[in-house]
């Protein structure tokens, strides 16, 4: 457990990340009054104070907590991917504290539970009020599960959830377009993203009622996912190149060369989906995609964005071709 550290925050926010500088899901897409999902390696925490200092610390646990700690006003949790076994808590505008920077955590998937109390705005805070405190409890997991509210703040607001937008960002992160600019030198290896030796994991989703899982092709631009049924409860998930790519220079590298297994089980308590043997770095993104697919079958919100990108790339390729042709003719 780290010591309490004073962290400067602004715009009511701080960030928790395990891989610095990686883009993710936009804020205000999924979350509650305390925590908003930011992607596989980050989330945003919310404070009561708009601009100022809070106290924060991190506790690494050997396993999931048996009981919920008392004395907190709000508790929420989410799963993160930590390939380096490091985690940092930073203010929105770059505020840092040594005790909260590169904290040693388990490598791989981790569950982070955020506790907060005394979240008062500076306009109502007095010298007699205790400091605002946020405490993070962290433990290793092998299954990626959705974010959840453990204890809701009675004064908190309800945020609009946007699972389709989250699924779009998640899929785009799995099929990123390479930079059009040639690299002068190959990028150095990033120690924050070294996942060598880490086991594959399972994505788990639950619904109280049976839902439809569409078998067939899941489009993803130049790539696609082939969902093929093995038996009544088992599907195979396999990445492949699309039969009809949409970009002038199609992607050829697959996010994962190995097939994975999707198991669907129904019981008296509801419907459970287990997507097994997925790469740890893909688990959170796949979870966001399944959250959308289970509730909105055969809806692929990422395709509109990919088609727009493809149209721009095609127009640029045609402009370049005409320019080269004119230069050759001259």
Short mmCIF file of C-alpha atoms in Angstrom, two decimals:
data_model
loop_
_atom_site.label_atom_id
_atom_site.label_comp_id
_atom_site.label_asym_id
_atom_site.label_seq_id
_atom_site.Cartn_x
_atom_site.Cartn_y
_atom_site.Cartn_z
CA UNK A 1 0.00 0.00 0.00
CA UNK A 2 1.35 3.43 -0.91
CA UNK A 3 1.23 6.37 1.48
CA UNK A 4 -1.40 9.04 1.06
CA UNK A 5 -0.16 11.48 -1.59
CA UNK A 6 -1.44 14.90 -2.54
CA UNK A 7 -2.47 15.03 -6.21
CA UNK A 8 -3.39 18.19 -8.11
CA UNK A 9 -6.56 17.71 -10.18
CA UNK A 10 -8.48 19.97 -12.53
CA UNK A 11 -11.90 19.94 -14.19
CA UNK A 12 -13.01 17.48 -11.48
CA UNK A 13 -10.86 14.73 -13.02
CA UNK A 14 -7.79 12.55 -12.74
CA UNK A 15 -6.61 9.68 -14.93
CA UNK A 16 -5.56 6.14 -14.04
CA UNK A 17 -3.43 4.47 -16.72
CA UNK A 18 -1.17 1.48 -17.18
CA UNK A 19 0.17 2.40 -20.66
CA UNK A 20 0.88 6.13 -21.10
CA UNK A 21 -0.30 8.01 -24.15
CA UNK A 22 -2.59 5.37 -25.64
CA UNK A 23 -5.85 6.75 -27.09
CA UNK A 24 -9.04 5.10 -25.94
CA UNK A 25 -12.75 5.60 -25.52
CA UNK A 26 -13.91 9.19 -25.14
CA UNK A 27 -14.97 10.38 -21.72
CA UNK A 28 -18.74 10.47 -21.02
CA UNK A 29 -19.26 7.28 -23.04
CA UNK A 30 -19.57 4.66 -20.28
CA UNK A 31 -19.46 5.11 -16.54
CA UNK A 32 -21.04 6.56 -13.43
CA UNK A 33 -20.47 9.54 -11.15
CA UNK A 34 -17.07 8.24 -10.00
CA UNK A 35 -15.47 6.34 -12.89
CA UNK A 36 -15.63 6.51 -16.70
CA UNK A 37 -14.18 3.79 -18.91
CA UNK A 38 -11.30 5.00 -21.05
CA UNK A 39 -10.15 1.86 -22.84
CA UNK A 40 -8.00 -1.20 -22.19
CA UNK A 41 -5.37 0.69 -20.22
CA UNK A 42 -7.06 3.74 -18.71
CA UNK A 43 -10.08 5.26 -17.00
CA UNK A 44 -11.06 8.64 -15.60
CA UNK A 45 -11.86 9.27 -11.95
CA UNK A 46 -14.14 12.11 -10.86
CA UNK A 47 -13.61 14.42 -7.90
CA UNK A 48 -15.82 16.82 -5.99
CA UNK A 49 -13.25 19.58 -6.19
CA UNK A 50 -12.94 21.29 -9.56
CA UNK A 51 -9.38 22.56 -9.25
CA UNK A 52 -7.14 21.76 -6.33
CA UNK A 53 -5.56 18.89 -4.44
CA UNK A 54 -6.98 15.59 -3.27
CA UNK A 55 -5.35 12.79 -1.32
CA UNK A 56 -4.95 9.42 -3.01
CA UNK A 57 -3.27 6.08 -2.43
CA UNK A 58 -3.08 2.61 -3.99
CA UNK A 59 -3.51 -0.80 -2.33
CA UNK A 60 -2.54 -4.00 -4.15
CA UNK A 61 -4.48 -7.02 -2.88
CA UNK A 62 -3.68 -10.74 -3.19
CA UNK A 63 -7.22 -11.40 -4.43
CA UNK A 64 -10.67 -9.86 -4.73
CA UNK A 65 -11.94 -8.24 -1.53
CA UNK A 66 -14.37 -10.38 0.41
CA UNK A 67 -16.30 -7.43 1.81
CA UNK A 68 -16.93 -3.86 0.71
CA UNK A 69 -15.01 -1.34 2.80
CA UNK A 70 -17.25 0.94 4.85
CA UNK A 71 -16.88 4.67 5.34
CA UNK A 72 -16.79 5.56 1.64
CA UNK A 73 -19.38 7.64 -0.18
CA UNK A 74 -18.91 6.11 -3.65
CA UNK A 75 -17.24 2.92 -4.96
CA UNK A 76 -16.86 1.79 -8.58
CA UNK A 77 -14.59 -0.65 -10.40
CA UNK A 78 -13.32 -1.58 -13.86
CA UNK A 79 -10.84 -3.89 -15.55
CA UNK A 80 -7.53 -2.66 -16.98
CA UNK A 81 -4.76 -4.28 -19.02
CA UNK A 82 -1.31 -3.81 -17.46
CA UNK A 83 1.34 -5.54 -19.61
CA UNK A 84 4.20 -3.84 -17.75
CA UNK A 85 2.89 -4.35 -14.23
CA UNK A 86 2.84 -0.59 -13.63
CA UNK A 87 0.04 1.85 -12.90
CA UNK A 88 -0.03 5.61 -12.43
CA UNK A 89 -2.58 8.09 -11.13
CA UNK A 90 -2.17 11.55 -12.67
CA UNK A 91 -4.09 14.80 -12.70
CA UNK A 92 -5.93 15.78 -15.87
CA UNK A 93 -3.42 18.54 -16.69
CA UNK A 94 -0.39 16.43 -15.80
CA UNK A 95 -0.34 16.73 -12.03
CA UNK A 96 1.74 13.92 -10.55
CA UNK A 97 2.86 12.55 -7.20
CA UNK A 98 5.89 10.28 -6.83
CA UNK A 99 4.00 7.75 -4.69
CA UNK A 100 1.32 7.42 -7.40
CA UNK A 101 3.66 7.07 -10.40
CA UNK A 102 4.63 3.64 -11.79
CA UNK A 103 3.14 1.76 -8.84
CA UNK A 104 3.95 -1.97 -9.05
CA UNK A 105 0.79 -3.98 -9.82
CA UNK A 106 0.24 -7.51 -11.19
CA UNK A 107 1.08 -7.95 -14.89
CA UNK A 108 -1.84 -8.75 -17.17
CA UNK A 109 -5.50 -8.12 -16.44
CA UNK A 110 -6.22 -6.30 -13.19
CA UNK A 111 -9.41 -5.17 -11.51
CA UNK A 112 -9.32 -1.66 -10.03
CA UNK A 113 -11.86 -0.62 -7.41
CA UNK A 114 -12.01 3.11 -6.70
CA UNK A 115 -13.23 4.39 -3.33
CA UNK A 116 -14.02 8.07 -2.73
CA UNK A 117 -15.28 10.18 0.15
CA UNK A 118 -15.75 13.84 1.07
CA UNK A 119 -16.11 14.92 -2.55
CA UNK A 120 -16.97 18.54 -1.87
CA UNK A 121 -16.73 21.45 -4.28
CA UNK A 122 -14.31 24.16 -3.21
CA UNK A 123 -17.14 26.71 -2.99
CA UNK A 124 -18.77 24.78 -0.13
CA UNK A 125 -15.68 23.25 1.50
CA UNK A 126 -14.56 24.76 4.81
CA UNK A 127 -11.41 24.39 6.88
CA UNK A 128 -13.28 22.01 9.18
CA UNK A 129 -14.03 19.52 6.37
CA UNK A 130 -11.72 16.50 5.99
CA UNK A 131 -9.69 16.28 2.76
CA UNK A 132 -11.19 14.60 -0.27
CA UNK A 133 -9.74 11.10 -0.51
CA UNK A 134 -9.61 8.46 -3.25
CA UNK A 135 -8.26 4.97 -2.65
CA UNK A 136 -7.63 2.37 -5.38
CA UNK A 137 -7.74 -1.36 -4.58
CA UNK A 138 -6.13 -3.56 -7.24
CA UNK A 139 -5.95 -7.32 -7.73
CA UNK A 140 -5.11 -9.71 -10.58
CA UNK A 141 -7.90 -11.33 -12.62
CA UNK A 142 -8.08 -13.78 -15.51
CA UNK A 143 -11.54 -12.69 -16.71
CA UNK A 144 -12.54 -9.34 -18.17
CA UNK A 145 -15.90 -8.21 -16.79
CA UNK A 146 -17.79 -4.91 -17.28
CA UNK A 147 -17.27 -1.83 -15.15
CA UNK A 148 -19.81 -1.55 -12.34
CA UNK A 149 -21.04 0.67 -9.54
CA UNK A 150 -20.43 -0.98 -6.18
CA UNK A 151 -21.75 1.91 -4.07
CA UNK A 152 -23.60 4.79 -5.71
CA UNK A 153 -23.14 8.32 -4.42
CA UNK A 154 -26.61 9.48 -3.29
CA UNK A 155 -25.85 12.93 -4.68
CA UNK A 156 -24.44 11.62 -7.95
CA UNK A 157 -25.97 12.13 -11.37
CA UNK A 158 -27.03 9.49 -13.88
CA UNK A 159 -24.87 9.49 -16.99
CA UNK A 160 -26.18 8.52 -20.41
CA UNK A 161 -24.52 5.27 -21.48
CA UNK A 162 -23.31 5.00 -25.09
CA UNK A 163 -22.39 1.34 -25.70
CA UNK A 164 -22.50 1.71 -29.50
CA UNK A 165 -19.94 4.52 -29.39
CA UNK A 166 -17.75 2.48 -27.06
CA UNK A 167 -17.99 -0.54 -29.39
CA UNK A 168 -17.03 1.64 -32.35
CA UNK A 169 -13.90 2.94 -30.60
CA UNK A 170 -13.06 -0.57 -29.42
CA UNK A 171 -13.22 -2.11 -32.90
CA UNK A 172 -11.21 0.74 -34.42
CA UNK A 173 -8.51 0.08 -31.82
CA UNK A 174 -8.32 -3.55 -32.99
CA UNK A 175 -8.01 -2.69 -36.71
CA UNK A 176 -5.88 0.49 -36.69
CA UNK A 177 -4.70 1.95 -39.98
CA UNK A 178 -0.90 2.17 -40.35
CA UNK A 179 0.61 5.63 -40.69
CA UNK A 180 0.94 6.84 -44.29
CA UNK A 181 4.26 8.49 -43.44
CA UNK A 182 7.33 6.30 -43.94
CA UNK A 183 9.30 5.72 -40.76
CA UNK A 184 12.92 6.92 -40.82
CA UNK A 185 13.84 4.54 -38.02
CA UNK A 186 11.87 1.66 -36.52
CA UNK A 187 10.23 2.64 -33.22
CA UNK A 188 12.08 1.46 -30.12
CA UNK A 189 10.41 -1.28 -28.07
CA UNK A 190 8.00 0.12 -25.50
CA UNK A 191 8.47 -1.55 -22.09
CA UNK A 192 4.93 -0.53 -21.17
CA UNK A 193 3.51 -2.78 -23.91
CA UNK A 194 5.64 -5.89 -23.48
CA UNK A 195 3.13 -8.72 -22.97
CA UNK A 196 5.58 -11.59 -23.43
CA UNK A 197 4.81 -14.55 -21.22
CA UNK A 198 1.28 -13.46 -20.32
CA UNK A 199 -1.52 -16.00 -20.66
CA UNK A 200 -4.63 -15.56 -22.74
CA UNK A 201 -7.76 -14.56 -20.87
CA UNK A 202 -11.56 -14.79 -20.98
CA UNK A 203 -14.16 -12.09 -21.64
CA UNK A 204 -17.36 -12.68 -19.65
CA UNK A 205 -20.74 -11.04 -20.20
CA UNK A 206 -24.07 -11.77 -18.50
CA UNK A 207 -27.63 -10.93 -19.46
CA UNK A 208 -30.75 -11.77 -17.43
CA UNK A 209 -32.61 -12.88 -20.58
CA UNK A 210 -31.55 -14.99 -23.58
CA UNK A 211 -30.06 -12.94 -26.40
CA UNK A 212 -29.19 -13.53 -30.05
CA UNK A 213 -25.60 -14.01 -31.21
CA UNK A 214 -25.45 -13.64 -34.98
CA UNK A 215 -23.50 -16.41 -36.69
CA UNK A 216 -21.64 -15.54 -39.88
CA UNK A 217 -19.38 -12.64 -40.81
CA UNK A 218 -18.73 -9.66 -38.55
CA UNK A 219 -17.44 -6.88 -40.86
CA UNK A 220 -14.45 -4.75 -39.84
CA UNK A 221 -13.39 -2.88 -42.97
CA UNK A 222 -10.53 -4.69 -44.71
CA UNK A 223 -10.84 -7.44 -42.10
CA UNK A 224 -13.68 -9.51 -40.77
CA UNK A 225 -14.52 -11.89 -37.96
CA UNK A 226 -15.92 -15.27 -38.92
CA UNK A 227 -18.26 -16.62 -36.26
CA UNK A 228 -18.91 -20.27 -36.99
CA UNK A 229 -21.07 -22.58 -34.90
CA UNK A 230 -19.46 -25.70 -33.46
CA UNK A 231 -22.48 -26.93 -31.51
CA UNK A 232 -25.52 -25.53 -29.74
CA UNK A 233 -23.46 -23.65 -27.15
CA UNK A 234 -20.10 -23.10 -28.86
CA UNK A 235 -18.85 -20.79 -31.61
CA UNK A 236 -15.43 -20.21 -33.14
CA UNK A 237 -14.18 -16.59 -33.45
CA UNK A 238 -11.61 -16.21 -36.25
CA UNK A 239 -10.07 -13.05 -37.71
CA UNK A 240 -9.60 -13.06 -41.52
CA UNK A 241 -9.07 -10.66 -44.41
CA UNK A 242 -12.30 -9.46 -45.97
CA UNK A 243 -13.37 -10.87 -49.33
CA UNK A 244 -13.95 -7.29 -50.54
CA UNK A 245 -11.59 -4.81 -48.84
CA UNK A 246 -12.64 -1.17 -48.83
CA UNK A 247 -9.28 0.66 -48.62
CA UNK A 248 -6.99 1.18 -51.64
CA UNK A 249 -4.15 -0.42 -49.66
CA UNK A 250 -5.91 -3.11 -47.62
CA UNK A 251 -4.76 -4.31 -44.24
CA UNK A 252 -3.08 -7.69 -44.32
CA UNK A 253 -2.07 -8.10 -40.67
CA UNK A 254 -4.67 -9.75 -38.45
CA UNK A 255 -5.22 -8.62 -34.84
CA UNK A 256 -4.87 -12.28 -33.78
CA UNK A 257 -3.74 -15.24 -35.88
CA UNK A 258 -5.25 -17.82 -33.55
CA UNK A 259 -8.95 -18.73 -33.29
CA UNK A 260 -10.75 -18.27 -30.00
CA UNK A 261 -13.88 -19.87 -28.54
CA UNK A 262 -17.22 -18.29 -27.63
CA UNK A 263 -19.37 -20.32 -25.23
CA UNK A 264 -23.04 -19.50 -24.65
CA UNK A 265 -24.87 -20.95 -21.68
CA UNK A 266 -28.35 -20.39 -20.35
CA UNK A 267 -29.46 -21.09 -16.80
CA UNK A 268 -32.11 -20.13 -14.28
CA UNK A 269 -30.22 -16.92 -13.50
CA UNK A 270 -29.85 -15.79 -17.11
CA UNK A 271 -27.55 -15.97 -20.13
CA UNK A 272 -23.73 -16.03 -19.94
CA UNK A 273 -21.26 -15.49 -22.76
CA UNK A 274 -17.63 -16.53 -22.28
CA UNK A 275 -15.16 -15.55 -25.01
CA UNK A 276 -12.15 -17.71 -24.14
CA UNK A 277 -8.47 -17.66 -25.12
CA UNK A 278 -8.29 -14.04 -26.25
CA UNK A 279 -5.17 -11.89 -26.07
CA UNK A 280 -5.08 -9.90 -22.85
CA UNK A 281 -4.48 -6.64 -24.69
CA UNK A 282 -7.72 -7.22 -26.66
CA UNK A 283 -9.93 -8.28 -23.74
CA UNK A 284 -11.36 -4.90 -22.73
CA UNK A 285 -12.05 -3.91 -26.35
CA UNK A 286 -13.76 -7.23 -27.07
CA UNK A 287 -15.84 -6.81 -23.93
CA UNK A 288 -17.08 -3.42 -25.17
CA UNK A 289 -17.90 -4.94 -28.57
CA UNK A 290 -19.86 -7.80 -26.98
CA UNK A 291 -21.76 -5.35 -24.76
CA UNK A 292 -23.12 -3.77 -27.94
CA UNK A 293 -23.62 -6.95 -29.97
CA UNK A 294 -25.57 -8.74 -27.23
CA UNK A 295 -28.04 -5.89 -26.95
CA UNK A 296 -28.17 -4.84 -30.63
CA UNK A 297 -27.68 -7.83 -32.93
CA UNK A 298 -26.25 -7.23 -36.42
CA UNK A 299 -25.45 -3.58 -35.76
CA UNK A 300 -21.90 -2.52 -36.62
CA UNK A 301 -21.44 1.18 -35.71
CA UNK A 302 -17.73 1.14 -36.60
CA UNK A 303 -18.43 0.51 -40.30
CA UNK A 304 -19.64 4.06 -40.98
CA UNK A 305 -16.36 5.44 -39.66
CA UNK A 306 -14.30 2.89 -41.60
CA UNK A 307 -16.18 3.65 -44.82
CA UNK A 308 -15.52 7.37 -44.32
CA UNK A 309 -11.82 6.70 -43.78
CA UNK A 310 -11.75 4.46 -46.85
CA UNK A 311 -13.39 7.14 -49.01
CA UNK A 312 -10.78 9.70 -47.90
CA UNK A 313 -7.94 7.23 -48.53
CA UNK A 314 -9.33 6.40 -51.98
CA UNK A 315 -9.62 10.08 -52.91
CA UNK A 316 -6.06 10.72 -51.73
CA UNK A 317 -4.75 7.72 -53.67
CA UNK A 318 -6.50 8.93 -56.83
CA UNK A 319 -5.11 12.45 -56.37
CA UNK A 320 -1.62 11.01 -55.96
CA UNK A 321 -2.06 8.83 -59.05
CA UNK A 322 -3.18 11.81 -61.17
CA UNK A 323 -0.28 13.87 -59.91
CA UNK A 324 2.20 11.16 -60.82
CA UNK A 325 0.60 10.72 -64.26
CA UNK A 326 0.80 14.47 -64.94
CA UNK A 327 4.43 14.51 -63.82
CA UNK A 328 5.28 11.58 -66.08
CA UNK A 329 3.55 13.24 -69.04
CA UNK A 330 5.37 16.53 -68.45
#
